[in-house]
Amino acid sequence: MITAFLVGFGLTPLIRMVALQLKFVDKPSQRKIHMQPIPLMGGLAIYGSVMLTMLVFDGLSTRSWTLLIGGTALVAIGLVDDWYKSRGRDFPVWPRVAVYAAVSLVPIWFGIAITGVTNPFTGGMILFPEWLSWLATMLWTFALMNMVNFIDGVDGLAAGIVMVSALTLFIVAVLKGQQGSALMGAILAGSCLSFLNYNFYPAQIFMGDAGSVFLGYAIAVLAVDGAFKSATVISIIVPFLAVGVPILDTLIVFSRRLLSHRALYRADKLHTHHRLLDRGFTQVQTVSLLYVTGILLAMLSILLVLMNV
């Protein structure tokens, strides 16, 4: 965790300087709440700090390969999308969806998959058929990538929430004796903490889609590799609680869009952080409230694990 923090702490200002030189910035608009252009390459710093630390401490493990291959593809397509935004243009949605779908297969290739659950009545194992294992893993990974991207709308929100989730899954992994997953959770948390030094209000740099989608992918992989692995009924609940804030936000937003007959994929200002800001909360108050919500859900998930260790 300390190494990831130090790498990210040193890398982020360098990336910020490059972004300013290239005018790779997020410009204010009707949907944005910032009032001046902000450098938009922070995702590259997050990716760099996570991958460098993972390769040093975890080597070429299945987790490292999964993050390296899938994460590189996501950061690449995310940077293209962010570049379009910095030029006041919209990048087509379908290339991104295609890459997200393809990347959702990467964990399965390396044996990181949701394989089944225990029968709560008999205690026996209910193994998923291969197609269901693939489908469950792909849906979970694809959904988390988008959910974390959705909440990246207020300074420090996405990085802070993912840090809470990573620390939660780190503790769960320690309790279960899963050293590899614990290492990955600590690295993710350290990277997010270092980025928060520059991204908390008032933000000096944004992570952009490159960062938010990568973090969503990383936390999804971590959950499957760790919390889901024991395949108990409780283990299914724990990761949902650990990443509860983006999941709840997505469910609320999709419900509002359906009720108002809006397209599910079209960006708007119906997210929880937008509604809190509209009610008069400051950015810091909004983020703090959602942090507390995430921490409470995290504590509940840890309590469930402790009751079933």
GROMACS .gro file of N, CA and C in nm, residues 140-215:
model
  228
  140TRP      N    1  -2.089  -0.901  -1.400
  140TRP     CA    2  -2.034  -0.833  -1.282
  140TRP      C    3  -1.924  -0.734  -1.321
  141THR      N    4  -1.831  -0.781  -1.405
  141THR     CA    5  -1.718  -0.697  -1.445
  141THR      C    6  -1.764  -0.579  -1.529
  142PHE      N    7  -1.848  -0.606  -1.628
  142PHE     CA    8  -1.900  -0.500  -1.714
  142PHE      C    9  -1.977  -0.396  -1.633
  143ALA      N   10  -2.060  -0.445  -1.540
  143ALA     CA   11  -2.142  -0.354  -1.460
  143ALA      C   12  -2.057  -0.265  -1.370
  144LEU      N   13  -1.957  -0.323  -1.302
  144LEU     CA   14  -1.874  -0.244  -1.211
  144LEU      C   15  -1.794  -0.138  -1.285
  145MET      N   16  -1.746  -0.170  -1.405
  145MET     CA   17  -1.673  -0.070  -1.483
  145MET      C   18  -1.760   0.053  -1.506
  146ASN      N   19  -1.883   0.030  -1.544
  146ASN     CA   20  -1.974   0.141  -1.573
  146ASN      C   21  -2.023   0.211  -1.447
  147MET      N   22  -2.046   0.134  -1.341
  147MET     CA   23  -2.097   0.193  -1.217
  147MET      C   24  -1.999   0.290  -1.155
  148VAL      N   25  -1.871   0.252  -1.151
  148VAL     CA   26  -1.771   0.344  -1.096
  148VAL      C   27  -1.757   0.466  -1.186
  149ASN      N   28  -1.768   0.446  -1.317
  149ASN     CA   29  -1.765   0.558  -1.411
  149ASN      C   30  -1.881   0.654  -1.384
  150PHE      N   31  -1.998   0.599  -1.352
  150PHE     CA   32  -2.117   0.681  -1.327
  150PHE      C   33  -2.097   0.775  -1.208
  151ILE      N   34  -2.030   0.728  -1.102
  151ILE     CA   35  -2.021   0.810  -0.981
  151ILE      C   36  -1.906   0.910  -0.986
  152ASP      N   37  -1.829   0.908  -1.094
  152ASP     CA   38  -1.716   1.001  -1.104
  152ASP      C   39  -1.765   1.136  -1.153
  153GLY      N   40  -1.837   1.206  -1.064
  153GLY     CA   41  -1.893   1.334  -1.104
  153GLY      C   42  -1.868   1.447  -1.005
  154VAL      N   43  -1.803   1.414  -0.893
  154VAL     CA   44  -1.771   1.513  -0.790
  154VAL      C   45  -1.627   1.490  -0.747
  155ASP      N   46  -1.556   1.597  -0.717
  155ASP     CA   47  -1.415   1.586  -0.678
  155ASP      C   48  -1.396   1.483  -0.567
  156GLY      N   49  -1.313   1.384  -0.591
  156GLY     CA   50  -1.275   1.287  -0.489
  156GLY      C   51  -1.372   1.174  -0.465
  157LEU      N   52  -1.487   1.173  -0.534
  157LEU     CA   53  -1.588   1.072  -0.503
  157LEU      C   54  -1.547   0.932  -0.548
  158ALA      N   55  -1.517   0.916  -0.676
  158ALA     CA   56  -1.487   0.782  -0.728
  158ALA      C   57  -1.362   0.723  -0.662
  159ALA      N   58  -1.256   0.802  -0.651
  159ALA     CA   59  -1.133   0.752  -0.590
  159ALA      C   60  -1.155   0.714  -0.444
  160GLY      N   61  -1.231   0.795  -0.371
  160GLY     CA   62  -1.257   0.766  -0.230
  160GLY      C   63  -1.343   0.643  -0.210
  161ILE      N   64  -1.447   0.629  -0.291
  161ILE     CA   65  -1.535   0.514  -0.278
  161ILE      C   66  -1.462   0.384  -0.315
  162VAL      N   67  -1.382   0.389  -0.420
  162VAL     CA   68  -1.305   0.269  -0.458
  162VAL      C   69  -1.202   0.238  -0.349
  163MET      N   70  -1.144   0.340  -0.287
  163MET     CA   71  -1.050   0.315  -0.179
  163MET      C   72  -1.118   0.242  -0.063
  164VAL      N   73  -1.238   0.286  -0.027
  164VAL     CA   74  -1.314   0.220   0.079
  164VAL      C   75  -1.344   0.075   0.040
  165SER      N   76  -1.386   0.054  -0.085
  165SER     CA   77  -1.416  -0.081  -0.132
  165SER      C   78  -1.292  -0.169  -0.131
  166ALA      N   79  -1.179  -0.113  -0.176
  166ALA     CA   80  -1.054  -0.190  -0.181
  166ALA      C   81  -1.008  -0.227  -0.041
  167LEU      N   82  -1.018  -0.134   0.054
  167LEU     CA   83  -0.980  -0.164   0.192
  167LEU      C   84  -1.071  -0.270   0.252
  168THR      N   85  -1.200  -0.263   0.218
  168THR     CA   86  -1.294  -0.364   0.267
  168THR      C   87  -1.258  -0.502   0.215
  169LEU      N   88  -1.234  -0.511   0.085
  169LEU     CA   89  -1.199  -0.640   0.025
  169LEU      C   90  -1.062  -0.687   0.072
  170PHE      N   91  -0.973  -0.593   0.106
  170PHE     CA   92  -0.843  -0.627   0.166
  170PHE      C   93  -0.865  -0.696   0.301
  171ILE      N   94  -0.949  -0.637   0.385
  171ILE     CA   95  -0.976  -0.695   0.517
  171ILE      C   96  -1.043  -0.832   0.502
  172VAL      N   97  -1.138  -0.843   0.411
  172VAL     CA   98  -1.206  -0.971   0.387
  172VAL      C   99  -1.105  -1.077   0.344
  173ALA      N  100  -1.013  -1.038   0.255
  173ALA     CA  101  -0.911  -1.132   0.207
  173ALA      C  102  -0.818  -1.175   0.320
  174VAL      N  103  -0.781  -1.082   0.407
  174VAL     CA  104  -0.696  -1.116   0.521
  174VAL      C  105  -0.768  -1.215   0.612
  175LEU      N  106  -0.895  -1.190   0.639
  175LEU     CA  107  -0.972  -1.279   0.725
  175LEU      C  108  -0.985  -1.419   0.665
  176LYS      N  109  -0.986  -1.426   0.533
  176LYS     CA  110  -0.999  -1.555   0.465
  176LYS      C  111  -0.864  -1.618   0.432
  177GLY      N  112  -0.755  -1.549   0.464
  177GLY     CA  113  -0.624  -1.602   0.434
  177GLY      C  114  -0.587  -1.599   0.287
  178GLN      N  115  -0.645  -1.505   0.212
  178GLN     CA  116  -0.618  -1.493   0.068
  178GLN      C  117  -0.512  -1.385   0.047
  179GLN      N  118  -0.385  -1.426   0.049
  179GLN     CA  119  -0.275  -1.330   0.047
  179GLN      C  120  -0.269  -1.250  -0.082
  180GLY      N  121  -0.289  -1.315  -0.196
  180GLY     CA  122  -0.282  -1.245  -0.324
  180GLY      C  123  -0.389  -1.137  -0.338
  181SER      N  124  -0.511  -1.171  -0.298
  181SER     CA  125  -0.619  -1.074  -0.305
  181SER      C  126  -0.596  -0.959  -0.206
  182ALA      N  127  -0.543  -0.993  -0.088
  182ALA     CA  128  -0.513  -0.889   0.012
  182ALA      C  129  -0.410  -0.791  -0.042
  183LEU      N  130  -0.308  -0.844  -0.110
  183LEU     CA  131  -0.205  -0.758  -0.169
  183LEU      C  132  -0.266  -0.664  -0.273
  184MET      N  133  -0.350  -0.718  -0.359
  184MET     CA  134  -0.412  -0.636  -0.463
  184MET      C  135  -0.502  -0.529  -0.402
  185GLY      N  136  -0.577  -0.564  -0.298
  185GLY     CA  137  -0.663  -0.467  -0.231
  185GLY      C  138  -0.583  -0.353  -0.170
  186ALA      N  139  -0.469  -0.387  -0.107
  186ALA     CA  140  -0.384  -0.285  -0.047
  186ALA      C  141  -0.326  -0.192  -0.152
  187ILE      N  142  -0.285  -0.249  -0.265
  187ILE     CA  143  -0.227  -0.168  -0.373
  187ILE      C  144  -0.331  -0.073  -0.431
  188LEU      N  145  -0.450  -0.123  -0.455
  188LEU     CA  146  -0.557  -0.037  -0.508
  188LEU      C  147  -0.588   0.077  -0.411
  189ALA      N  148  -0.597   0.043  -0.282
  189ALA     CA  149  -0.628   0.146  -0.181
  189ALA      C  150  -0.517   0.251  -0.176
  190GLY      N  151  -0.391   0.208  -0.180
  190GLY     CA  152  -0.280   0.302  -0.176
  190GLY      C  153  -0.278   0.395  -0.296
  191SER      N  154  -0.307   0.339  -0.414
  191SER     CA  155  -0.310   0.419  -0.536
  191SER      C  156  -0.422   0.523  -0.530
  192CYS      N  157  -0.540   0.481  -0.485
  192CYS     CA  158  -0.653   0.574  -0.475
  192CYS      C  159  -0.625   0.685  -0.373
  193LEU      N  160  -0.561   0.648  -0.261
  193LEU     CA  161  -0.530   0.748  -0.158
  193LEU      C  162  -0.433   0.853  -0.212
  194SER      N  163  -0.332   0.808  -0.287
  194SER     CA  164  -0.237   0.904  -0.344
  194SER      C  165  -0.306   0.998  -0.442
  195PHE      N  166  -0.398   0.942  -0.523
  195PHE     CA  167  -0.468   1.026  -0.621
  195PHE      C  168  -0.559   1.126  -0.552
  196LEU      N  169  -0.617   1.087  -0.437
  196LEU     CA  170  -0.706   1.177  -0.363
  196LEU      C  171  -0.634   1.303  -0.318
  197ASN      N  172  -0.504   1.295  -0.299
  197ASN     CA  173  -0.427   1.414  -0.261
  197ASN      C  174  -0.439   1.525  -0.365
  198TYR      N  175  -0.463   1.487  -0.489
  198TYR     CA  176  -0.473   1.584  -0.599
  198TYR      C  177  -0.615   1.596  -0.654
  199ASN      N  178  -0.703   1.506  -0.614
  199ASN     CA  179  -0.836   1.500  -0.674
  199ASN      C  180  -0.947   1.544  -0.580
  200PHE      N  181  -0.918   1.550  -0.447
  200PHE     CA  182  -1.020   1.596  -0.354
  200PHE      C  183  -1.041   1.746  -0.374
  201TYR      N  184  -1.161   1.792  -0.340
  201TYR     CA  185  -1.198   1.932  -0.365
  201TYR      C  186  -1.102   2.030  -0.300
  202PRO      N  187  -1.056   2.130  -0.375
  202PRO     CA  188  -1.078   2.153  -0.518
  202PRO      C  189  -0.978   2.072  -0.601
  203ALA      N  190  -1.027   1.995  -0.694
  203ALA     CA  191  -0.945   1.900  -0.770
  203ALA      C  192  -0.842   1.972  -0.857
  204GLN      N  193  -0.719   1.916  -0.857
  204GLN     CA  194  -0.615   1.966  -0.945
  204GLN      C  195  -0.605   1.883  -1.073
  205ILE      N  196  -0.667   1.764  -1.069
  205ILE     CA  197  -0.663   1.674  -1.185
  205ILE      C  198  -0.782   1.579  -1.174
  206PHE      N  199  -0.836   1.538  -1.288
  206PHE     CA  200  -0.944   1.440  -1.294
  206PHE      C  201  -0.889   1.308  -1.345
  207MET      N  202  -0.953   1.197  -1.304
  207MET     CA  203  -0.910   1.065  -1.353
  207MET      C  204  -0.967   1.035  -1.491
  208GLY      N  205  -1.076   1.102  -1.529
  208GLY     CA  206  -1.137   1.077  -1.659
  208GLY      C  207  -1.193   0.936  -1.670
  209ASP      N  208  -1.249   0.904  -1.785
  209ASP     CA  209  -1.301   0.769  -1.808
  209ASP      C  210  -1.190   0.664  -1.800
  210ALA      N  211  -1.070   0.703  -1.840
  210ALA     CA  212  -0.957   0.609  -1.836
  210ALA      C  213  -0.935   0.559  -1.694
  211GLY      N  214  -0.948   0.648  -1.596
  211GLY     CA  215  -0.927   0.609  -1.457
  211GLY      C  216  -1.045   0.542  -1.393
  212SER      N  217  -1.164   0.596  -1.415
  212SER     CA  218  -1.283   0.541  -1.348
  212SER      C  219  -1.315   0.401  -1.398
  213VAL      N  220  -1.304   0.379  -1.529
  213VAL     CA  221  -1.333   0.246  -1.583
  213VAL      C  222  -1.226   0.145  -1.540
  214PHE      N  223  -1.101   0.189  -1.536
  214PHE     CA  224  -0.995   0.100  -1.488
  214PHE      C  225  -1.018   0.061  -1.343
  215LEU      N  226  -1.053   0.157  -1.259
  215LEU     CA  227  -1.077   0.127  -1.118
  215LEU      C  228  -1.198   0.035  -1.102
   0.00000   0.00000   0.00000
